Amino acid sequence: MQQRSEETRSRILEAAVKQFAVNGYGKASVDNICEQAGVSKGAFYHHFQTKQDVFLALLDGWLQIFDQAVEASKDQPVPETFQQMTDYFPYIFESASDNLPMFLEFLLQASRDDKVWQASIAPYRRYHKHFASLIKKGIAEGSFVEVDPNLAARLIVSAAMGLLLQSLLDPQGAKWDKVARETVQLMMNSLVREEN
Amino acid sequence: MQQRSEETRSRILEAAVKQFAVNGYGKASVDNICEQAGVSKGAFYHHFQTKQDVFLALLDGWLQIFDQAVEASKDQPVPETFQQMTDYFPYIFESASDNLPMFLEFLLQASRDDKVWQASIAPYRRYHKHFASLIKKGIAEGSFVEVDPNLAARLIVSAAMGLLLQSLLDPQGAKWDKVARETVQLMMNSLVREEN
DNA sequence: AGAATAAAACCGACTGGTCGGTATGTTTTT
DNA sequence: AAAAACATACCGACCAGTCGGTTTTATTCT
């Protein structure tokens, strides 16, 4: 029965995400994680080789939220694709408020640790490429004006990262999912070709 | 003669910025900073009460770069103001590649330490307000289309933060100061009222 | 000018605590 | 009985900050 094993593993992950969120990666100690999970250190190191492994496992799971939003509603006119993406914003911003500190610390690690850097740079480049080709498609189908797809994609990714950061920095500063939706609107206004 | 004192103080700051950049705030030990500065721990704690104080002192200095860029070229038509701001981009991105890891760690601290949060949220809100009023002025003088100034300002700040982040994540990914300049262009295109 | 003195600047060993990871042993499952 | 899962005590390294002392600088007095 690997039931118990799975249970323990997921309890460690749950506890880790809490500890990382509250204390950050550096301050979240394995001991605390174990305590919160109601599990011994032996169990912890039975399931994960290092603390960093736990972190990468969590990261992997979190990125799937974005993939979900990005992959959603394909095979439609491009403007609609962008529009539908905004449906995920409330969920994204909610999950960000819990996970972004951890995410930031992960970026920090990324700039210094090659293993983590690979795990971070890959999805980031994926998003950039995805938006660039979306825009290219939009131009091809005639719904977008002719901009540099790469440049516009950078703007989109930048705005997304920036908005997420701001939502962390100043949670009360605005209704961030609303701001994000309106930002998409604003960017769309300058991208969508006028009907005529 | 407080010459020696000043010298020591600035050597500590120099060493600190290097250590923070290379190892991050958490891993940069006071001992290392002292060693790099060629100064004893006693001297360190003579000049600064805590490690965090050093950090805040550095932060203060770094933010002045942005203030400089933001304050530059006032009393002009608003589109020109934005245009001239881009002159600072190469300098900003260069200094960011050294200081952004530290900057990120500072954001992290910001989300957990009230003292640091105050030091971080204040300038951030300043920039938002500054851009919002710039845009409002642009609309008033007739050079901008009628957008929500607050929303557009959020987009600008977001894009700026996002671009800085990306330049850290993927330094080789693009010529970031160029991308930033073109991004301003792109945003201006949708903000500036068509001549007619 | 030169000695005396006070204060600022600086030194480095030490403390108390934390933490990631290990070694060894015990329990549970197969 | 073998192997997987789990428990616990422990180690070595690290580190922010302290403290009693020494050196350098500035000031005052003679």
mmCIF file of C-alpha atoms in Angstrom, chain B residues 18-164:
data_model
loop_
_atom_site.group_PDB
_atom_site.id
_atom_site.type_symbol
_atom_site.label_atom_id
_atom_site.label_comp_id
_atom_site.label_asym_id
_atom_site.label_seq_id
_atom_site.Cartn_x
_atom_site.Cartn_y
_atom_site.Cartn_z
ATOM 1 C CA LYS B 18 28.820 43.546 -4.246
ATOM 2 C CA GLN B 19 27.978 40.877 -1.720
ATOM 3 C CA PHE B 20 24.248 41.465 -1.998
ATOM 4 C CA ALA B 21 24.483 41.305 -5.774
ATOM 5 C CA VAL B 22 26.490 38.115 -5.810
ATOM 6 C CA ASN B 23 24.964 36.235 -2.904
ATOM 7 C CA GLY B 24 21.667 37.939 -2.263
ATOM 8 C CA TYR B 25 20.649 39.630 0.926
ATOM 9 C CA GLY B 26 20.179 36.496 2.934
ATOM 10 C CA LYS B 27 23.406 34.781 2.053
ATOM 11 C CA ALA B 28 25.580 37.848 2.176
ATOM 12 C CA SER B 29 27.072 37.634 5.642
ATOM 13 C CA VAL B 30 28.274 40.590 7.598
ATOM 14 C CA ASP B 31 31.581 38.791 7.928
ATOM 15 C CA ASN B 32 31.953 38.572 4.161
ATOM 16 C CA ILE B 33 31.048 42.190 3.716
ATOM 17 C CA CYS B 34 33.611 43.180 6.307
ATOM 18 C CA GLU B 35 36.246 41.001 4.718
ATOM 19 C CA GLN B 36 35.596 42.434 1.276
ATOM 20 C CA ALA B 37 35.674 45.933 2.705
ATOM 21 C CA GLY B 38 38.867 45.231 4.586
ATOM 22 C CA VAL B 39 37.184 46.348 7.764
ATOM 23 C CA SER B 40 36.404 44.767 11.087
ATOM 24 C CA LYS B 41 33.026 43.782 12.384
ATOM 25 C CA GLY B 42 33.348 46.382 15.044
ATOM 26 C CA ALA B 43 33.665 49.066 12.404
ATOM 27 C CA PHE B 44 30.622 47.689 10.618
ATOM 28 C CA TYR B 45 28.424 47.871 13.667
ATOM 29 C CA HIS B 46 29.841 51.233 14.529
ATOM 30 C CA HIS B 47 28.468 52.664 11.291
ATOM 31 C CA PHE B 48 25.272 50.656 10.950
ATOM 32 C CA GLN B 49 22.939 49.340 13.563
ATOM 33 C CA THR B 50 21.948 46.248 11.620
ATOM 34 C CA LYS B 51 22.567 44.542 8.320
ATOM 35 C CA GLN B 52 19.166 45.748 7.201
ATOM 36 C CA ASP B 53 20.210 49.354 7.685
ATOM 37 C CA VAL B 54 22.983 48.888 5.160
ATOM 38 C CA PHE B 55 20.474 47.447 2.783
ATOM 39 C CA LEU B 56 18.105 50.372 3.158
ATOM 40 C CA ALA B 57 20.941 52.816 2.665
ATOM 41 C CA LEU B 58 21.829 51.129 -0.615
ATOM 42 C CA LEU B 59 18.226 51.006 -1.708
ATOM 43 C CA ASP B 60 17.868 54.683 -1.139
ATOM 44 C CA GLY B 61 20.788 55.411 -3.395
ATOM 45 C CA TRP B 62 19.570 53.131 -6.136
ATOM 46 C CA LEU B 63 16.102 54.629 -6.271
ATOM 47 C CA GLN B 64 17.633 57.986 -7.027
ATOM 48 C CA ILE B 65 18.542 56.726 -10.488
ATOM 49 C CA PHE B 66 14.869 56.303 -11.242
ATOM 50 C CA ASP B 67 13.950 59.580 -9.676
ATOM 51 C CA GLN B 68 16.509 61.207 -11.910
ATOM 52 C CA ALA B 69 14.997 59.654 -15.020
ATOM 53 C CA VAL B 70 11.491 60.448 -13.915
ATOM 54 C CA GLU B 71 12.170 64.002 -12.892
ATOM 55 C CA ALA B 72 14.107 64.772 -16.045
ATOM 56 C CA SER B 73 12.815 67.057 -18.740
ATOM 57 C CA LYS B 74 9.817 68.544 -17.069
ATOM 58 C CA ASP B 75 7.897 71.477 -18.460
ATOM 59 C CA GLN B 76 7.625 70.099 -21.944
ATOM 60 C CA PRO B 77 4.837 68.586 -23.981
ATOM 61 C CA VAL B 78 4.114 65.227 -22.398
ATOM 62 C CA PRO B 79 5.030 62.994 -25.345
ATOM 63 C CA GLU B 80 8.494 64.573 -25.398
ATOM 64 C CA THR B 81 8.824 63.968 -21.686
ATOM 65 C CA PHE B 82 8.277 60.275 -22.208
ATOM 66 C CA GLN B 83 10.631 60.276 -25.133
ATOM 67 C CA GLN B 84 13.415 61.873 -23.152
ATOM 68 C CA MET B 85 12.926 59.451 -20.332
ATOM 69 C CA THR B 86 14.172 56.721 -22.603
ATOM 70 C CA ASP B 87 17.577 58.349 -22.693
ATOM 71 C CA TYR B 88 18.143 56.958 -19.236
ATOM 72 C CA PHE B 89 17.272 53.409 -20.193
ATOM 73 C CA PRO B 90 20.767 52.171 -21.012
ATOM 74 C CA TYR B 91 22.003 53.420 -17.668
ATOM 75 C CA ILE B 92 19.037 51.986 -15.824
ATOM 76 C CA PHE B 93 19.322 48.545 -17.335
ATOM 77 C CA GLU B 94 23.029 48.443 -16.761
ATOM 78 C CA SER B 95 22.650 49.300 -13.116
ATOM 79 C CA ALA B 96 19.739 46.895 -12.859
ATOM 80 C CA SER B 97 21.794 43.918 -13.932
ATOM 81 C CA ASP B 98 23.961 44.499 -10.902
ATOM 82 C CA ASN B 99 21.342 45.528 -8.438
ATOM 83 C CA LEU B 100 18.183 43.746 -9.398
ATOM 84 C CA PRO B 101 18.813 40.560 -7.461
ATOM 85 C CA MET B 102 19.193 42.755 -4.437
ATOM 86 C CA PHE B 103 16.138 44.672 -5.508
ATOM 87 C CA LEU B 104 14.126 41.492 -5.713
ATOM 88 C CA GLU B 105 15.232 40.381 -2.325
ATOM 89 C CA PHE B 106 14.164 43.766 -1.119
ATOM 90 C CA LEU B 107 10.700 43.204 -2.538
ATOM 91 C CA LEU B 108 10.611 39.912 -0.718
ATOM 92 C CA GLN B 109 11.562 41.499 2.544
ATOM 93 C CA ALA B 110 9.056 44.183 1.746
ATOM 94 C CA SER B 111 6.223 41.738 1.833
ATOM 95 C CA ARG B 112 7.153 40.639 5.340
ATOM 96 C CA ASP B 113 8.943 43.466 7.115
ATOM 97 C CA ASP B 114 7.001 46.613 7.770
ATOM 98 C CA LYS B 115 10.007 48.908 7.884
ATOM 99 C CA VAL B 116 11.225 47.723 4.502
ATOM 100 C CA TRP B 117 7.711 47.750 3.139
ATOM 101 C CA GLN B 118 7.377 51.429 3.878
ATOM 102 C CA ALA B 119 10.658 52.128 2.140
ATOM 103 C CA SER B 120 9.519 50.217 -0.910
ATOM 104 C CA ILE B 121 5.871 51.074 -1.256
ATOM 105 C CA ALA B 122 6.467 54.791 -1.002
ATOM 106 C CA PRO B 123 8.593 55.269 -4.117
ATOM 107 C CA TYR B 124 6.481 52.792 -6.002
ATOM 108 C CA ARG B 125 3.336 54.804 -5.322
ATOM 109 C CA ARG B 126 5.224 57.944 -6.176
ATOM 110 C CA TYR B 127 5.982 56.641 -9.645
ATOM 111 C CA HIS B 128 2.420 55.603 -10.207
ATOM 112 C CA LYS B 129 1.127 59.000 -9.232
ATOM 113 C CA HIS B 130 3.748 60.728 -11.296
ATOM 114 C CA PHE B 131 2.802 58.871 -14.464
ATOM 115 C CA ALA B 132 -0.886 59.254 -13.805
ATOM 116 C CA SER B 133 -0.568 63.005 -13.518
ATOM 117 C CA LEU B 134 1.710 63.114 -16.545
ATOM 118 C CA ILE B 135 -0.949 61.370 -18.569
ATOM 119 C CA LYS B 136 -3.656 63.579 -17.168
ATOM 120 C CA LYS B 137 -1.596 66.564 -18.221
ATOM 121 C CA GLY B 138 -1.151 65.031 -21.663
ATOM 122 C CA ILE B 139 -4.868 64.637 -22.052
ATOM 123 C CA ALA B 140 -5.458 68.166 -20.850
ATOM 124 C CA GLU B 141 -3.009 69.633 -23.316
ATOM 125 C CA GLY B 142 -4.638 67.629 -26.070
ATOM 126 C CA SER B 143 -1.713 65.461 -27.047
ATOM 127 C CA PHE B 144 -3.127 62.259 -25.566
ATOM 128 C CA VAL B 145 -6.333 60.411 -26.266
ATOM 129 C CA GLU B 146 -8.745 60.115 -23.403
ATOM 130 C CA VAL B 147 -7.735 57.078 -21.401
ATOM 131 C CA ASP B 148 -8.102 56.379 -17.721
ATOM 132 C CA PRO B 149 -4.914 57.987 -16.385
ATOM 133 C CA ASN B 150 -4.677 55.616 -13.449
ATOM 134 C CA LEU B 151 -5.056 52.558 -15.603
ATOM 135 C CA ALA B 152 -2.523 53.714 -18.154
ATOM 136 C CA ALA B 153 -0.096 54.567 -15.378
ATOM 137 C CA ARG B 154 -0.465 51.075 -13.985
ATOM 138 C CA LEU B 155 0.306 49.660 -17.386
ATOM 139 C CA ILE B 156 3.426 51.790 -17.647
ATOM 140 C CA VAL B 157 4.687 50.878 -14.200
ATOM 141 C CA SER B 158 3.860 47.236 -14.827
ATOM 142 C CA ALA B 159 5.681 47.184 -18.108
ATOM 143 C CA ALA B 160 8.681 48.849 -16.511
ATOM 144 C CA MET B 161 8.816 46.391 -13.640
ATOM 145 C CA GLY B 162 8.257 43.486 -15.980
ATOM 146 C CA LEU B 163 10.971 44.556 -18.377
ATOM 147 C CA LEU B 164 13.425 44.983 -15.538
#
